[in-house]
Coordinates of C-alpha atoms in Angstrom, one line a residue:
Chain V
M7 CA 47.1 -79.7 -50.8
A8 CA 50.7 -78.9 -48.8
Q9 CA 49.2 -75.7 -46.0
I10 CA 52.2 -74.0 -47.9
E11 CA 53.1 -73.9 -51.3
L12 CA 55.3 -71.4 -52.7
K13 CA 56.3 -70.8 -56.9
D14 CA 58.6 -69.1 -58.6
I15 CA 58.4 -66.0 -56.2
S16 CA 60.7 -63.5 -57.2
K17 CA 61.1 -60.2 -55.9
H18 CA 63.9 -57.1 -56.1
F19 CA 64.7 -54.4 -54.3
T20 CA 65.7 -51.1 -55.6
V21 CA 68.8 -50.0 -53.6
S22 CA 70.6 -46.1 -54.6
E23 CA 73.8 -45.9 -53.9
R24 CA 76.5 -43.5 -54.8
P25 CA 80.2 -42.7 -54.7
K26 CA 82.3 -41.3 -52.0
G27 CA 83.3 -37.6 -52.0
N28 CA 82.0 -34.5 -51.9
H29 CA 81.1 -34.1 -55.5
A30 CA 80.1 -37.4 -55.7
A31 CA 77.4 -36.3 -52.5
F32 CA 76.2 -32.9 -54.6
R33 CA 75.5 -34.5 -57.5
S34 CA 73.2 -37.8 -55.6
L35 CA 70.9 -34.1 -54.9
F36 CA 69.9 -34.3 -58.2
H37 CA 70.5 -37.5 -59.6
R38 CA 70.9 -40.8 -57.5
E39 CA 72.3 -43.8 -58.8
T40 CA 70.1 -46.9 -58.1
H41 CA 70.7 -50.4 -58.6
R42 CA 68.3 -53.7 -58.4
V43 CA 69.1 -56.0 -55.9
E44 CA 67.4 -59.6 -56.6
A45 CA 66.6 -60.6 -53.6
L46 CA 65.0 -63.5 -54.6
K47 CA 64.8 -65.5 -57.6
H48 CA 62.1 -68.2 -59.0
I49 CA 62.1 -69.7 -55.3
G50 CA 59.2 -73.0 -55.2
F51 CA 59.1 -75.2 -52.0
S52 CA 55.8 -76.6 -50.1
I53 CA 55.5 -77.1 -46.4
E54 CA 53.2 -80.0 -45.0
E55 CA 51.0 -79.5 -41.5
G56 CA 53.4 -80.0 -38.7
E57 CA 57.0 -79.7 -39.8
L58 CA 59.3 -78.5 -38.4
V59 CA 61.7 -76.3 -41.1
G60 CA 64.7 -74.7 -40.7
Y61 CA 65.5 -71.9 -43.4
I62 CA 69.2 -71.3 -43.3
G63 CA 71.5 -69.2 -45.4
P64 CA 74.5 -66.6 -45.4
N65 CA 73.5 -62.8 -44.6
G66 CA 71.7 -61.4 -47.2
A67 CA 70.7 -64.3 -48.5
G68 CA 67.4 -63.8 -49.1
K69 CA 65.7 -65.3 -45.8
S70 CA 64.1 -62.9 -44.2
T71 CA 62.8 -61.8 -47.4
T72 CA 60.4 -64.7 -47.7
V73 CA 59.6 -65.3 -44.7
K74 CA 58.0 -61.9 -45.2
V75 CA 56.5 -62.5 -48.4
M76 CA 55.1 -65.4 -46.6
S77 CA 53.6 -63.5 -43.9
G78 CA 52.0 -61.1 -46.1
I79 CA 53.7 -57.8 -45.3
L80 CA 55.7 -58.6 -48.6
T81 CA 54.2 -58.1 -51.8
P82 CA 56.5 -60.4 -54.7
E83 CA 56.5 -59.2 -58.5
E84 CA 56.1 -62.5 -59.7
G85 CA 55.5 -66.3 -58.5
E86 CA 52.5 -67.5 -56.5
C87 CA 52.1 -68.5 -53.0
R88 CA 49.3 -70.1 -51.1
I89 CA 49.6 -70.7 -47.6
L90 CA 46.2 -72.1 -45.5
G91 CA 44.1 -71.3 -49.0
R92 CA 44.6 -67.9 -49.1
T93 CA 48.0 -65.6 -50.9
P94 CA 48.8 -63.5 -47.6
W95 CA 49.5 -59.9 -49.4
R96 CA 46.1 -60.4 -50.8
E97 CA 43.8 -61.2 -47.9
R98 CA 46.7 -60.1 -45.3
A99 CA 44.1 -59.5 -42.8
S100 CA 42.1 -62.8 -42.6
H101 CA 45.7 -64.6 -43.8
V102 CA 47.8 -63.4 -40.8
A103 CA 44.6 -63.9 -38.3
N104 CA 45.9 -67.2 -38.8
I105 CA 49.7 -67.4 -38.5
G106 CA 52.5 -66.1 -35.6
V107 CA 55.3 -64.8 -35.7
V108 CA 58.8 -64.0 -33.6
F109 CA 61.1 -61.7 -34.7
G110 CA 63.7 -62.6 -32.5
Q111 CA 65.3 -58.5 -33.5
R112 CA 62.4 -57.1 -32.8
S113 CA 59.4 -56.6 -30.3
Q114 CA 55.9 -56.7 -30.5
L115 CA 54.7 -56.1 -27.3
W116 CA 54.1 -53.0 -25.7
W117 CA 57.2 -51.9 -24.1
D118 CA 55.9 -49.5 -21.4
V119 CA 52.7 -51.8 -19.7
P120 CA 52.8 -55.2 -18.6
T121 CA 53.2 -57.9 -20.3
Q122 CA 49.6 -59.3 -19.1
D123 CA 48.4 -55.8 -21.0
S124 CA 49.8 -57.1 -24.0
F125 CA 48.4 -60.0 -23.9
E126 CA 44.6 -58.9 -23.3
L127 CA 45.7 -56.7 -26.3
L128 CA 46.8 -60.0 -28.8
R129 CA 43.3 -61.3 -27.4
D130 CA 41.2 -58.0 -28.1
I131 CA 42.8 -58.3 -31.7
Y132 CA 42.1 -61.4 -32.4
G133 CA 39.1 -61.7 -31.0
I134 CA 39.1 -64.9 -28.7
P135 CA 37.0 -65.7 -26.1
A136 CA 37.4 -65.1 -22.8
N137 CA 37.7 -68.9 -21.7
L138 CA 39.8 -70.3 -24.6
Y139 CA 42.1 -67.4 -24.0
G140 CA 42.0 -68.2 -19.7
E141 CA 43.2 -71.8 -20.7
R142 CA 45.5 -71.1 -23.3
L143 CA 47.1 -68.2 -21.2
G144 CA 48.0 -71.1 -18.8
E145 CA 48.8 -73.5 -20.8
L146 CA 51.0 -71.1 -21.9
T147 CA 52.3 -70.0 -18.8
R148 CA 53.0 -73.4 -17.3
A149 CA 55.5 -74.1 -20.5
L150 CA 57.0 -70.9 -20.4
D151 CA 57.3 -70.7 -17.0
L152 CA 55.7 -66.9 -17.2
E153 CA 53.9 -66.6 -13.7
K154 CA 56.4 -63.8 -12.8
L155 CA 56.3 -61.7 -15.9
L156 CA 53.0 -61.3 -16.4
S157 CA 52.6 -58.3 -13.8
I158 CA 56.0 -57.0 -14.9
P159 CA 56.5 -54.2 -18.0
V160 CA 58.3 -55.8 -20.5
R161 CA 60.8 -52.9 -21.0
Q162 CA 62.3 -54.3 -17.2
L163 CA 62.5 -58.0 -18.8
S164 CA 65.7 -59.8 -19.5
L165 CA 66.4 -61.0 -22.8
G166 CA 65.8 -63.9 -21.8
Q167 CA 62.3 -63.3 -20.5
R168 CA 61.6 -61.2 -22.4
M169 CA 61.8 -63.9 -26.0
R170 CA 59.7 -66.3 -24.2
C171 CA 57.2 -63.2 -24.1
E172 CA 57.2 -63.2 -26.7
V173 CA 57.2 -66.6 -28.0
A174 CA 53.8 -67.4 -26.2
A175 CA 52.2 -63.8 -27.3
A176 CA 52.7 -65.3 -30.7
L177 CA 51.1 -68.2 -29.8
L178 CA 48.0 -66.8 -27.7
H179 CA 45.3 -67.5 -30.7
R180 CA 47.1 -70.8 -31.3
P181 CA 48.1 -70.0 -35.0
R182 CA 48.3 -73.0 -37.4
I183 CA 51.8 -71.8 -38.7
L184 CA 54.4 -70.1 -36.8
F185 CA 57.6 -67.9 -37.7
L186 CA 60.3 -67.6 -36.4
D187 CA 63.0 -65.2 -37.4
E188 CA 65.8 -65.9 -35.0
P189 CA 64.4 -66.3 -31.9
T190 CA 67.6 -67.8 -30.2
I191 CA 70.3 -64.4 -31.2
G192 CA 70.9 -63.2 -28.2
L193 CA 69.5 -65.9 -25.2
D194 CA 71.6 -67.3 -23.0
A195 CA 72.5 -71.4 -23.3
V196 CA 69.5 -71.9 -20.6
S197 CA 67.3 -70.1 -22.3
K198 CA 68.2 -71.1 -25.4
L199 CA 67.9 -75.0 -24.8
S200 CA 64.2 -74.6 -22.8
L201 CA 63.0 -72.2 -25.5
R202 CA 64.2 -75.1 -27.7
Q203 CA 62.4 -78.0 -25.9
F204 CA 59.2 -75.9 -25.5
L205 CA 59.0 -75.1 -29.7
K206 CA 59.5 -79.0 -30.2
E207 CA 56.5 -79.4 -27.4
E208 CA 54.4 -76.9 -28.8
N209 CA 54.8 -78.7 -32.8
Q210 CA 54.5 -82.2 -31.5
N211 CA 52.0 -81.7 -29.1
N212 CA 49.6 -78.7 -30.7
G213 CA 50.9 -79.7 -34.9
V214 CA 51.7 -76.2 -35.7
T215 CA 53.8 -75.6 -38.5
M216 CA 57.1 -73.7 -37.7
I217 CA 59.4 -72.1 -40.0
L218 CA 62.7 -71.2 -38.2
T219 CA 65.2 -68.9 -40.0
T220 CA 68.4 -69.2 -38.0
H221 CA 72.3 -69.1 -38.3
D222 CA 72.4 -71.4 -35.0
M223 CA 72.8 -74.4 -36.7
D224 CA 72.3 -76.3 -33.4
D225 CA 68.7 -74.7 -33.3
V226 CA 68.0 -76.4 -36.2
E227 CA 70.0 -79.4 -35.3
A228 CA 67.6 -79.9 -32.1
L229 CA 64.5 -78.8 -33.5
C230 CA 64.3 -79.8 -37.5
S231 CA 63.7 -82.4 -39.6
R232 CA 64.4 -80.5 -43.0
V233 CA 65.6 -78.4 -43.5
M234 CA 65.8 -75.5 -46.7
T235 CA 69.1 -73.6 -47.7
I236 CA 68.7 -70.5 -49.8
G237 CA 71.6 -68.8 -51.4
H238 CA 71.6 -65.7 -53.7
G239 CA 68.0 -66.0 -53.2
R240 CA 67.7 -69.2 -54.7
L241 CA 67.1 -72.2 -52.7
L242 CA 70.0 -74.5 -53.1
Y243 CA 69.3 -77.1 -50.8
D244 CA 65.7 -78.8 -49.7
G245 CA 66.5 -82.2 -47.5
T246 CA 67.1 -84.0 -44.5
L247 CA 69.8 -82.4 -41.9
Q248 CA 71.1 -85.8 -42.6
E249 CA 71.4 -86.1 -46.3
L250 CA 72.8 -82.6 -46.3
K251 CA 75.5 -83.7 -43.1
E252 CA 76.3 -86.8 -45.7
T253 CA 77.0 -84.2 -48.4
Y254 CA 78.7 -81.8 -47.7
A255 CA 80.3 -83.0 -44.1
P256 CA 81.0 -86.7 -45.0
L257 CA 84.5 -86.3 -42.4
H258 CA 84.2 -87.5 -39.6
R259 CA 87.2 -86.4 -37.1
I260 CA 89.0 -89.5 -34.6
R261 CA 90.1 -87.8 -31.4
A262 CA 92.7 -90.4 -29.4
T263 CA 94.5 -89.9 -26.3
L264 CA 97.5 -91.8 -25.7
Q265 CA 98.6 -93.6 -22.5
E266 CA 102.5 -92.0 -23.6
N267 CA 104.9 -90.7 -25.9
V268 CA 105.0 -93.3 -28.7
Q269 CA 106.7 -93.0 -32.2
L270 CA 104.2 -93.4 -34.9
P271 CA 104.8 -96.0 -37.4
E272 CA 105.2 -96.2 -41.0
N273 CA 102.3 -97.6 -42.2
F274 CA 99.0 -96.3 -40.9
P275 CA 94.9 -98.3 -42.1
K276 CA 94.0 -97.6 -44.7
G277 CA 91.5 -95.0 -45.1
I278 CA 93.2 -92.3 -43.2
L279 CA 93.1 -89.3 -45.0
R280 CA 94.8 -87.5 -42.8
W281 CA 96.6 -87.4 -39.1
E282 CA 98.3 -85.5 -36.9
L283 CA 99.8 -86.1 -33.1
E284 CA 100.1 -83.4 -30.6
G285 CA 101.7 -84.3 -27.3
K286 CA 99.3 -87.2 -26.2
T287 CA 96.9 -86.6 -28.8
Y288 CA 96.3 -88.0 -31.9
T289 CA 93.5 -86.9 -34.5
A290 CA 92.8 -88.5 -37.9
I291 CA 90.4 -87.3 -40.2
F292 CA 88.7 -90.1 -42.8
D293 CA 85.6 -90.5 -44.7
S294 CA 82.6 -91.9 -43.0
R295 CA 81.0 -92.9 -46.9
S296 CA 83.9 -95.1 -47.7
T297 CA 85.5 -96.1 -44.3
P298 CA 83.7 -98.1 -41.0
A299 CA 84.9 -96.1 -38.1
H300 CA 84.7 -99.8 -35.8
L301 CA 87.5 -101.1 -38.1
L302 CA 89.4 -97.9 -38.0
I303 CA 89.1 -98.1 -34.2
S304 CA 89.9 -101.7 -33.9
A305 CA 92.8 -100.6 -36.3
L306 CA 94.8 -97.7 -34.3
A307 CA 93.7 -100.2 -30.9
K308 CA 95.7 -102.3 -32.0
L309 CA 99.0 -99.9 -32.8
L310 CA 99.0 -97.4 -30.5
P311 CA 98.3 -97.1 -26.7
L312 CA 95.1 -95.8 -26.2
Q313 CA 93.6 -94.3 -23.2
D314 CA 90.6 -93.0 -24.8
I315 CA 88.8 -92.2 -27.8
V316 CA 86.3 -90.3 -29.1
V317 CA 84.4 -90.2 -33.0
E318 CA 83.1 -87.1 -33.4
E319 CA 81.4 -85.5 -36.7
Q320 CA 82.4 -82.3 -38.1
S321 CA 80.5 -79.5 -36.4
V322 CA 77.0 -78.2 -38.4
D323 CA 78.6 -74.5 -38.2
E324 CA 81.8 -76.2 -40.2
M325 CA 79.6 -77.8 -42.3
V326 CA 77.5 -75.3 -43.3
A327 CA 80.7 -72.5 -43.9
S328 CA 82.1 -75.8 -46.4
M329 CA 78.5 -75.6 -48.1
Y330 CA 78.2 -71.8 -48.3
R331 CA 82.3 -72.4 -49.3
S332 CA 81.7 -74.5 -51.7
L333 CA 78.2 -72.8 -53.0
D334 CA 80.2 -70.0 -53.5
L335 CA 78.1 -68.4 -51.3
S336 CA 80.6 -66.5 -48.8
Chain J
M7 CA 28.7 -63.2 -37.1
H8 CA 29.4 -63.4 -33.4
K9 CA 33.1 -63.6 -32.3
K10 CA 32.4 -67.0 -30.7
D11 CA 30.5 -68.3 -33.6
R12 CA 32.9 -67.9 -35.9
Y13 CA 35.5 -69.9 -33.2
K14 CA 32.9 -72.4 -33.5
K15 CA 32.3 -73.3 -37.0
E16 CA 35.4 -73.5 -37.8
E17 CA 36.2 -75.8 -34.8
K18 CA 33.8 -78.1 -36.3
T19 CA 35.1 -77.7 -40.3
D20 CA 38.6 -77.8 -39.1
P21 CA 40.2 -81.5 -39.1
G22 CA 42.0 -82.3 -35.5
G23 CA 39.3 -79.1 -33.8
R24 CA 42.7 -77.9 -32.6
N25 CA 42.5 -74.5 -33.7
P26 CA 39.5 -72.4 -33.3
A27 CA 40.9 -69.5 -35.1
A28 CA 41.4 -70.9 -38.0
Y29 CA 38.2 -68.8 -39.2
T30 CA 38.2 -67.6 -42.8
D31 CA 37.2 -64.8 -42.6
Y32 CA 38.5 -62.4 -39.9
K33 CA 39.0 -58.4 -39.5
S34 CA 40.1 -57.4 -35.8
P35 CA 36.7 -55.8 -34.1
K36 CA 36.3 -52.6 -32.9
K37 CA 36.8 -53.9 -29.6
A38 CA 40.7 -54.3 -30.4
Y39 CA 41.2 -50.5 -31.8
L40 CA 39.5 -49.4 -28.1
A41 CA 41.7 -52.0 -26.5
I42 CA 45.2 -50.4 -27.9
F43 CA 43.2 -46.8 -27.6
R44 CA 43.2 -47.8 -24.0
I45 CA 46.9 -49.1 -23.5
Q46 CA 48.4 -46.2 -25.3
F47 CA 46.0 -43.9 -22.3
L48 CA 47.3 -46.4 -19.7
E49 CA 51.5 -45.9 -21.2
S50 CA 51.2 -41.9 -21.3
I51 CA 50.0 -41.2 -18.2
Q52 CA 52.2 -42.8 -16.6
Y53 CA 54.4 -40.1 -17.1
R54 CA 53.3 -37.8 -14.0
A55 CA 55.8 -36.0 -12.9
A56 CA 57.4 -34.9 -16.8
G57 CA 53.2 -34.0 -16.9
L58 CA 53.2 -31.3 -13.8
T59 CA 56.5 -30.0 -14.4
G60 CA 55.1 -29.3 -18.2
A61 CA 51.9 -27.9 -16.8
A62 CA 54.0 -25.6 -15.0
T63 CA 56.0 -24.6 -17.9
S64 CA 52.9 -23.7 -19.5
I65 CA 51.3 -21.4 -16.7
F66 CA 54.2 -19.7 -16.5
W67 CA 54.1 -19.3 -20.4
V68 CA 50.5 -17.8 -20.1
L69 CA 51.2 -15.7 -17.3
I70 CA 53.7 -13.7 -19.7
Q71 CA 51.0 -13.6 -23.0
I72 CA 48.8 -12.1 -20.7
V73 CA 51.0 -9.7 -19.9
V74 CA 52.2 -9.1 -23.6
Y75 CA 48.2 -8.7 -24.5
T76 CA 48.4 -6.5 -21.5
V77 CA 50.4 -3.9 -22.7
F78 CA 49.0 -4.0 -26.0
F79 CA 45.6 -4.1 -25.5
T80 CA 46.4 -0.7 -22.9
Y81 CA 48.7 1.1 -25.3
A82 CA 47.4 0.5 -29.4
D83 CA 46.2 2.6 -31.1
N84 CA 43.6 1.5 -33.6
V85 CA 41.2 -0.3 -30.5
S86 CA 37.5 0.3 -31.9
L87 CA 36.1 0.9 -28.0
P88 CA 38.7 1.7 -25.4
G89 CA 40.0 -2.0 -24.3
V90 CA 38.8 -4.3 -27.4
S91 CA 40.0 -5.6 -30.5
N92 CA 38.5 -6.7 -33.3
G93 CA 35.6 -7.7 -30.9
M94 CA 37.6 -9.2 -28.4
S95 CA 37.7 -7.7 -24.9
L96 CA 41.4 -8.0 -22.9
S97 CA 39.3 -10.2 -20.5
Q98 CA 38.1 -12.5 -23.2
T99 CA 41.9 -12.4 -24.6
V100 CA 42.8 -13.5 -21.2
S101 CA 40.5 -16.2 -20.8
Y102 CA 41.3 -17.5 -24.7
V103 CA 45.0 -17.4 -23.5
W104 CA 44.6 -20.0 -20.9
L105 CA 42.2 -22.3 -22.4
A106 CA 44.4 -22.6 -25.6
E107 CA 47.1 -23.5 -23.4
F108 CA 45.1 -26.6 -22.4
L109 CA 43.5 -27.2 -26.3
L110 CA 47.2 -26.9 -27.4
L111 CA 47.8 -30.2 -25.1
M112 CA 45.9 -32.5 -27.3
Q113 CA 47.6 -30.9 -30.9
P114 CA 50.2 -32.7 -32.4
S115 CA 53.4 -31.1 -32.3
N116 CA 55.1 -34.5 -33.3
F117 CA 54.8 -37.5 -34.0
N118 CA 53.9 -40.3 -32.3
P119 CA 57.4 -42.0 -31.2
D120 CA 56.1 -45.2 -31.2
I121 CA 54.9 -45.1 -34.8
L122 CA 57.6 -43.2 -35.9
R123 CA 60.2 -45.3 -34.7
K124 CA 58.5 -48.5 -36.2
I125 CA 58.2 -46.0 -39.8
E126 CA 62.6 -46.0 -39.5
S127 CA 63.0 -49.2 -38.3
G128 CA 60.9 -51.1 -40.4
D129 CA 59.0 -52.2 -38.0
V130 CA 55.7 -52.0 -39.8
G131 CA 56.3 -55.0 -40.8
I132 CA 55.5 -56.1 -37.6
E133 CA 52.0 -54.4 -37.4
L134 CA 51.3 -55.1 -40.3
C135 CA 51.3 -59.4 -38.8
R136 CA 48.4 -58.6 -36.9
P137 CA 44.8 -58.8 -38.7
M138 CA 44.4 -54.9 -38.3
D139 CA 43.7 -52.0 -40.3
L140 CA 47.2 -50.0 -40.2
H141 CA 45.1 -46.9 -40.5
S142 CA 42.7 -47.7 -37.7
L143 CA 45.0 -49.0 -35.7
W144 CA 47.0 -45.5 -35.6
A145 CA 44.6 -43.4 -35.6
A146 CA 43.4 -45.2 -32.2
Q147 CA 47.2 -44.7 -31.2
N148 CA 47.0 -40.9 -31.7
A149 CA 43.2 -40.5 -30.3
A150 CA 44.8 -42.0 -26.9
R151 CA 48.2 -39.8 -27.3
A152 CA 45.9 -36.6 -27.9
V153 CA 44.2 -36.5 -24.9
S154 CA 46.4 -38.2 -22.5
P155 CA 48.1 -34.9 -21.5
L156 CA 45.2 -33.6 -20.6
L157 CA 45.4 -35.3 -16.9
W158 CA 48.7 -34.5 -16.1
R159 CA 49.5 -31.3 -18.0
G160 CA 45.5 -29.8 -18.5
V161 CA 44.7 -30.1 -15.6
P162 CA 46.8 -27.8 -13.4
I163 CA 46.4 -25.2 -15.9
L164 CA 42.9 -25.3 -15.7
L165 CA 43.0 -25.0 -11.6
A166 CA 45.9 -22.0 -12.2
G167 CA 43.8 -20.2 -14.4
F168 CA 40.9 -19.8 -11.8
L169 CA 43.5 -18.9 -9.2
P170 CA 45.2 -15.3 -10.0
P171 CA 43.4 -12.0 -9.5
P172 CA 40.1 -11.0 -11.8
A173 CA 42.7 -9.0 -14.1
W174 CA 45.0 -12.5 -14.8
R175 CA 41.9 -14.8 -14.4
L176 CA 40.8 -17.9 -16.8
G177 CA 36.4 -15.9 -16.8
P178 CA 33.1 -18.1 -17.2
P179 CA 31.5 -18.7 -19.9
A180 CA 29.2 -16.9 -22.4
S181 CA 26.6 -18.4 -21.0
P182 CA 25.6 -22.7 -19.9
L183 CA 24.6 -22.9 -23.7
A184 CA 28.3 -21.6 -24.6
F185 CA 29.4 -23.7 -22.5
L186 CA 27.8 -27.1 -23.5
L187 CA 28.8 -25.9 -27.3
F188 CA 32.1 -25.5 -26.2
L189 CA 32.4 -28.8 -24.6
V190 CA 31.6 -30.0 -28.3
G191 CA 33.7 -28.0 -29.9
C192 CA 36.8 -29.8 -27.8
V193 CA 35.9 -33.0 -29.1
G194 CA 35.7 -32.1 -32.5
A195 CA 39.3 -30.5 -31.4
W196 CA 40.2 -33.4 -30.5
I197 CA 39.1 -35.6 -33.6
L198 CA 40.5 -33.1 -36.0
C199 CA 43.8 -33.2 -33.7
F200 CA 44.1 -37.0 -34.0
S201 CA 43.1 -37.6 -37.8
F202 CA 45.4 -35.1 -38.7
S203 CA 48.7 -36.3 -37.1
T204 CA 47.0 -40.1 -38.6
F205 CA 47.3 -38.4 -41.5
L206 CA 51.0 -36.6 -41.2
C207 CA 51.8 -40.4 -40.3
V208 CA 50.7 -41.5 -42.9
V209 CA 52.9 -38.4 -45.1
R210 CA 55.7 -39.5 -43.2
L211 CA 55.1 -42.9 -44.7
N212 CA 55.8 -41.8 -47.8
V213 CA 58.5 -39.7 -47.7
P214 CA 62.2 -41.3 -47.3
W215 CA 63.3 -37.7 -46.6
G216 CA 62.9 -37.7 -43.0
N217 CA 60.6 -35.3 -40.4
G218 CA 61.8 -31.9 -40.3
P219 CA 58.8 -30.6 -43.2
C220 CA 56.2 -32.9 -41.1
Y221 CA 57.5 -30.5 -38.4
M222 CA 56.9 -27.4 -40.2
I223 CA 53.4 -28.4 -41.2
F224 CA 52.6 -29.4 -37.6
L225 CA 53.8 -26.1 -36.8
L226 CA 51.8 -24.3 -39.0
A227 CA 48.7 -26.5 -37.8
M228 CA 48.9 -25.2 -34.7
V229 CA 49.5 -21.0 -35.6
L230 CA 46.4 -21.7 -38.1
G231 CA 45.0 -22.8 -35.1
G232 CA 45.3 -19.9 -33.1
T233 CA 46.9 -21.3 -30.4
Y234 CA 49.3 -18.5 -30.5
L235 CA 46.9 -15.4 -31.8
P236 CA 43.2 -15.6 -31.6
L237 CA 42.6 -15.7 -35.4
Q238 CA 39.9 -12.6 -34.8
L239 CA 43.0 -10.2 -34.3
W240 CA 44.2 -11.5 -37.6
P241 CA 43.7 -9.0 -40.7
D242 CA 40.1 -8.7 -41.5
F243 CA 40.3 -9.9 -44.9
L244 CA 41.7 -12.8 -43.7
Q245 CA 39.0 -14.3 -41.7
P246 CA 36.9 -16.1 -44.3
F247 CA 40.0 -17.8 -44.8
L248 CA 41.3 -18.2 -41.8
L249 CA 37.7 -19.9 -40.6
L250 CA 37.2 -22.2 -43.2
Q251 CA 40.5 -23.5 -43.3
P252 CA 41.0 -26.9 -41.2
F253 CA 42.9 -25.7 -38.4
A254 CA 40.9 -23.5 -37.1
G255 CA 38.5 -25.9 -35.1
Y256 CA 41.4 -26.9 -33.4
T257 CA 41.5 -23.7 -30.8
D258 CA 39.5 -21.1 -32.2
L259 CA 36.6 -22.2 -32.9
P260 CA 35.5 -24.0 -29.5
L261 CA 37.1 -20.6 -27.6
R262 CA 34.8 -18.1 -29.7
L263 CA 31.7 -20.6 -28.4
Y264 CA 33.0 -20.5 -25.0
L265 CA 33.9 -16.5 -25.2
G266 CA 30.2 -15.8 -27.0
T267 CA 32.8 -13.9 -29.8
M268 CA 30.1 -15.5 -32.2
P269 CA 26.3 -15.8 -32.7
L270 CA 25.3 -19.0 -31.4
S271 CA 23.4 -19.5 -34.6
D272 CA 26.2 -19.6 -36.6
A273 CA 27.5 -22.8 -34.0
W274 CA 26.1 -25.4 -36.1
L275 CA 29.0 -24.7 -38.6
L276 CA 31.3 -23.9 -36.2
L277 CA 31.1 -27.6 -35.3
S278 CA 30.4 -29.2 -38.5
L279 CA 34.0 -27.7 -40.1
P280 CA 36.3 -29.6 -38.0
I281 CA 34.4 -32.8 -38.2
F282 CA 34.1 -31.9 -42.1
W283 CA 37.9 -31.6 -42.0
S284 CA 38.8 -34.9 -40.5
A285 CA 36.4 -36.5 -42.8
V286 CA 39.1 -35.4 -45.3
F287 CA 42.1 -36.3 -43.4
L288 CA 41.1 -39.5 -42.4
F289 CA 39.7 -40.5 -45.9
W290 CA 42.4 -38.9 -47.8
G291 CA 44.8 -40.7 -45.2
R292 CA 43.7 -43.8 -45.5
R293 CA 43.3 -44.2 -49.3
L294 CA 47.2 -43.3 -49.6
M295 CA 48.0 -45.9 -46.9
H296 CA 46.6 -48.3 -49.2
R297 CA 48.6 -47.3 -52.0
R298 CA 51.2 -47.1 -50.0
L299 CA 51.6 -50.7 -48.6
K300 CA 51.4 -52.2 -51.8
T301 CA 54.9 -51.1 -52.1
I302 CA 55.8 -50.9 -48.9
V303 CA 59.6 -52.0 -48.3
V304 CA 60.7 -53.4 -44.9
Q305 CA 64.2 -53.1 -44.3
G306 CA 66.6 -54.8 -42.8
G307 CA 67.0 -57.9 -42.1

């Protein structure tokens, strides 16, 4: 059986609203208008042990709600969820003993005491025997370079340092599943790269299943073999990043730098959908499914005095934007 | 099952043997709540300067109260014996004021800011990601928060109480036994204080409309606890009610024992009342919380 299985999960929230103006404000004292927001509509998927899954979607799509359901915080109105054989919201304590959660925008460390104290608290909470705790802390300290941070109160850490500590805190008890909710938000490039590297290694060495929600598509590209897209509470895509690219970003771009300013010939090679010339930079868009790039390059080489030529994929961000647009999510 | 055994057992059953934490049934051990208590206590006693300045304010306030009581006791009309009102002498009242100011420090006058922040921001959800009982977690935090001001703010108040001339001084307890019972009463007051503050945290979790009403309840509890006026000085017809209501254990009951204004034979009643009310608050709060957690909405992305 899969490690994580969701079937037909639905969850709605009631949101109160009130029109603007004094009259409406007064009225709302006695009668409140509410409406139902369907956060999740019949979501279902299954994830095997050791998978690294990217969970993407626009703001308000239901990503965080799904994570909250899976971590036992929210009870859905409908549907079934089995994680490691347990229903999260029914056996919350036993369930959460086996998972780790990192929220990029929320801290789970104690603000005013040194990180080490927070870690020891977690040791007691998860009942980790002293020898295993020491071993694990050593491992994480080396991998995340925490040596100097352990004695500093959390409030004095920079965001990047704090994030490393948060990740270590979530992994101390060796969870089998790790939920990461926007873990790289606000991090600088170096911190991002090293955090990704660490997550990848943790996944490979310890087989920790990871589910990553993010808006940073570079995270997904660097880490995830599988991508799930959610929008308006529905699961819209579930597959590899490669397939996603082929479906939503088939167009590639050729960017060529020319040796001198030239008049462009009339008849261009077939397969080029559109092109433009700006000074010495020539850009052409083509469909990678029907036109192999090397044919275009050799054809262009005959026509133009090329100095340099690069073939680019559409960036993942552009792809996701076009996907959201085509699925009417934006 | 001992926790080490739990690890061992699972290492056998887990196919990869990689995840010793994958025990079948888990709940944080009692030690975890002690650790929470410890960390919150350490966090709170960091603020030494704030504690000391707070102590200065308290001492000043005590001195003002003593002046006011002295005026009342000297010029009041219906004093049964000269210098005695409703069974309390002026010197007993002075001692009462000093000790009440000390016990006041344990009483909740607002929410534990950590807990309130989590309720308001939705971070309660993160707490639920731990294999802990949220109610016990809050109780442990509130217990630490109740006792931690006694160090930097409480001790200076007591020391200051012994310094002034006799008419202003904190007097000795009625007897050694009375002192012992007073200490037990203080422990009872502490339990009552954190039980009630935990209860109100749960109430706050249940009402989305803000903190104001809860603050009024905190204040009412302190008034009924005898913090501002010894309950013995209230009208006679109110006495049975005042003695039995939940908050007498805050200040009034322990101090009756210290001052000897109540027969020691009644001590068992005095000491069991706060425990009874604490049990009511903890039990009721736990039920309310569990009902609430079923429908909780964790706000924010």
